[in-house]
Amino acid sequence: MNPVVIVAAAITEAMEQSKPTPPVKGPPLPSKLGIAWPKSKLSEELARAKPGLRF
């Protein structure tokens, strides 16, 4: 497989995982990283990592 395709797929997967999940009853589940990212903090980090990206 083309390395560019692999990288693009990995980025897409990471972006999908970073999307906010719908509210659920009970406590929110921890992320795979085990870190509860505040949405504003996550947006700041993503904006810094990819300046052209807007949410």
Short mmCIF file of N, CA and C in Angstrom, two decimals:
data_model
loop_
_atom_site.label_atom_id
_atom_site.label_comp_id
_atom_site.label_asym_id
_atom_site.label_seq_id
_atom_site.Cartn_x
_atom_site.Cartn_y
_atom_site.Cartn_z
N MET A 1 0.85 -1.19 0.00
CA MET A 1 0.00 0.00 0.00
C MET A 1 0.88 1.25 0.00
N ASN A 2 0.40 2.27 -0.66
CA ASN A 2 1.14 3.53 -0.74
C ASN A 2 1.29 4.16 0.65
N PRO A 3 2.50 4.55 1.05
CA PRO A 3 2.70 5.16 2.38
C PRO A 3 1.83 6.40 2.60
N VAL A 4 1.58 7.16 1.55
CA VAL A 4 0.73 8.35 1.68
C VAL A 4 -0.68 7.94 2.07
N VAL A 5 -1.16 6.86 1.49
CA VAL A 5 -2.50 6.37 1.81
C VAL A 5 -2.56 5.92 3.26
N ILE A 6 -1.51 5.27 3.73
CA ILE A 6 -1.46 4.80 5.12
C ILE A 6 -1.52 6.00 6.07
N VAL A 7 -0.73 7.02 5.78
CA VAL A 7 -0.73 8.22 6.64
C VAL A 7 -2.09 8.90 6.61
N ALA A 8 -2.68 9.02 5.43
CA ALA A 8 -3.99 9.66 5.31
C ALA A 8 -5.04 8.88 6.09
N ALA A 9 -4.98 7.56 6.02
CA ALA A 9 -5.94 6.74 6.75
C ALA A 9 -5.75 6.90 8.26
N ALA A 10 -4.50 6.98 8.71
CA ALA A 10 -4.23 7.16 10.14
C ALA A 10 -4.75 8.51 10.62
N ILE A 11 -4.54 9.56 9.82
CA ILE A 11 -5.03 10.89 10.19
C ILE A 11 -6.55 10.89 10.24
N THR A 12 -7.18 10.27 9.24
CA THR A 12 -8.64 10.21 9.21
C THR A 12 -9.17 9.49 10.44
N GLU A 13 -8.55 8.37 10.80
CA GLU A 13 -8.98 7.62 11.97
C GLU A 13 -8.83 8.46 13.23
N ALA A 14 -7.72 9.17 13.36
CA ALA A 14 -7.50 10.03 14.53
C ALA A 14 -8.54 11.14 14.60
N MET A 15 -8.88 11.71 13.45
CA MET A 15 -9.88 12.77 13.43
C MET A 15 -11.25 12.23 13.81
N GLU A 16 -11.58 11.03 13.35
CA GLU A 16 -12.85 10.42 13.71
C GLU A 16 -12.93 10.20 15.22
N GLN A 17 -11.82 9.73 15.80
CA GLN A 17 -11.80 9.46 17.24
C GLN A 17 -11.87 10.74 18.05
N SER A 18 -11.42 11.86 17.48
CA SER A 18 -11.40 13.12 18.21
C SER A 18 -12.75 13.84 18.19
N LYS A 19 -13.67 13.36 17.35
CA LYS A 19 -14.99 13.98 17.29
C LYS A 19 -15.72 13.77 18.61
N PRO A 20 -16.48 14.78 19.06
CA PRO A 20 -17.24 14.61 20.30
C PRO A 20 -18.29 13.51 20.14
N THR A 21 -18.49 12.74 21.18
CA THR A 21 -19.48 11.66 21.13
C THR A 21 -20.80 12.18 21.68
N PRO A 22 -21.92 11.63 21.26
CA PRO A 22 -23.21 12.07 21.78
C PRO A 22 -23.29 11.81 23.28
N PRO A 23 -24.03 12.62 24.02
CA PRO A 23 -24.14 12.41 25.47
C PRO A 23 -24.74 11.04 25.78
N VAL A 24 -24.25 10.42 26.82
CA VAL A 24 -24.77 9.13 27.24
C VAL A 24 -25.12 9.21 28.72
N LYS A 25 -26.02 8.34 29.16
CA LYS A 25 -26.37 8.31 30.58
C LYS A 25 -25.21 7.73 31.37
N GLY A 26 -24.98 8.29 32.54
CA GLY A 26 -23.86 7.82 33.36
C GLY A 26 -22.61 8.62 33.06
N PRO A 27 -21.51 8.27 33.73
CA PRO A 27 -20.26 9.01 33.54
C PRO A 27 -19.71 8.81 32.14
N PRO A 28 -19.05 9.82 31.57
CA PRO A 28 -18.46 9.66 30.24
C PRO A 28 -17.33 8.64 30.27
N LEU A 29 -17.20 7.89 29.21
CA LEU A 29 -16.14 6.89 29.14
C LEU A 29 -14.81 7.58 28.88
N PRO A 30 -13.74 7.10 29.49
CA PRO A 30 -12.43 7.69 29.23
C PRO A 30 -12.01 7.45 27.79
N SER A 31 -11.25 8.35 27.24
CA SER A 31 -10.75 8.17 25.88
C SER A 31 -9.70 7.07 25.87
N LYS A 32 -9.27 6.67 24.69
CA LYS A 32 -8.25 5.64 24.58
C LYS A 32 -6.96 6.07 25.26
N LEU A 33 -6.71 7.39 25.28
CA LEU A 33 -5.50 7.90 25.93
C LEU A 33 -5.66 7.95 27.44
N GLY A 34 -6.90 7.83 27.92
CA GLY A 34 -7.14 7.92 29.34
C GLY A 34 -7.09 9.36 29.82
N ILE A 35 -7.23 10.31 28.91
CA ILE A 35 -7.17 11.73 29.26
C ILE A 35 -8.51 12.37 28.90
N ALA A 36 -9.07 13.11 29.82
CA ALA A 36 -10.30 13.84 29.54
C ALA A 36 -9.91 15.20 28.98
N TRP A 37 -9.97 15.34 27.67
CA TRP A 37 -9.60 16.60 27.02
C TRP A 37 -10.78 17.55 27.06
N PRO A 38 -10.61 18.73 27.63
CA PRO A 38 -11.65 19.75 27.45
C PRO A 38 -11.75 20.09 25.96
N LYS A 39 -12.96 20.32 25.47
CA LYS A 39 -13.14 20.54 24.04
C LYS A 39 -12.34 21.74 23.55
N SER A 40 -12.33 22.82 24.33
CA SER A 40 -11.59 24.01 23.90
C SER A 40 -10.10 23.71 23.81
N LYS A 41 -9.59 22.96 24.79
CA LYS A 41 -8.16 22.60 24.79
C LYS A 41 -7.84 21.74 23.57
N LEU A 42 -8.70 20.77 23.28
CA LEU A 42 -8.48 19.89 22.13
C LEU A 42 -8.49 20.71 20.84
N SER A 43 -9.44 21.63 20.73
CA SER A 43 -9.52 22.46 19.53
C SER A 43 -8.27 23.31 19.37
N GLU A 44 -7.77 23.86 20.50
CA GLU A 44 -6.54 24.67 20.45
C GLU A 44 -5.37 23.82 19.96
N GLU A 45 -5.25 22.61 20.49
CA GLU A 45 -4.15 21.73 20.10
C GLU A 45 -4.24 21.38 18.61
N LEU A 46 -5.44 21.07 18.14
CA LEU A 46 -5.61 20.71 16.74
C LEU A 46 -5.35 21.91 15.84
N ALA A 47 -5.78 23.10 16.27
CA ALA A 47 -5.56 24.31 15.48
C ALA A 47 -4.08 24.61 15.39
N ARG A 48 -3.37 24.37 16.49
CA ARG A 48 -1.93 24.62 16.49
C ARG A 48 -1.22 23.60 15.59
N ALA A 49 -1.68 22.36 15.64
CA ALA A 49 -1.04 21.30 14.85
C ALA A 49 -1.31 21.50 13.36
N LYS A 50 -2.52 21.92 13.02
CA LYS A 50 -2.89 22.13 11.63
C LYS A 50 -3.53 23.51 11.49
N PRO A 51 -2.70 24.54 11.26
CA PRO A 51 -3.21 25.92 11.23
C PRO A 51 -4.33 26.14 10.21
N GLY A 52 -4.34 25.39 9.11
CA GLY A 52 -5.36 25.58 8.09
C GLY A 52 -6.67 24.89 8.41
N LEU A 53 -6.69 24.13 9.50
CA LEU A 53 -7.87 23.34 9.83
C LEU A 53 -8.79 24.13 10.74
N ARG A 54 -10.07 24.16 10.43
CA ARG A 54 -11.04 24.87 11.27
C ARG A 54 -12.20 23.94 11.59
N PHE A 55 -12.73 24.08 12.79
CA PHE A 55 -13.86 23.24 13.20
C PHE A 55 -15.10 24.10 13.39
#
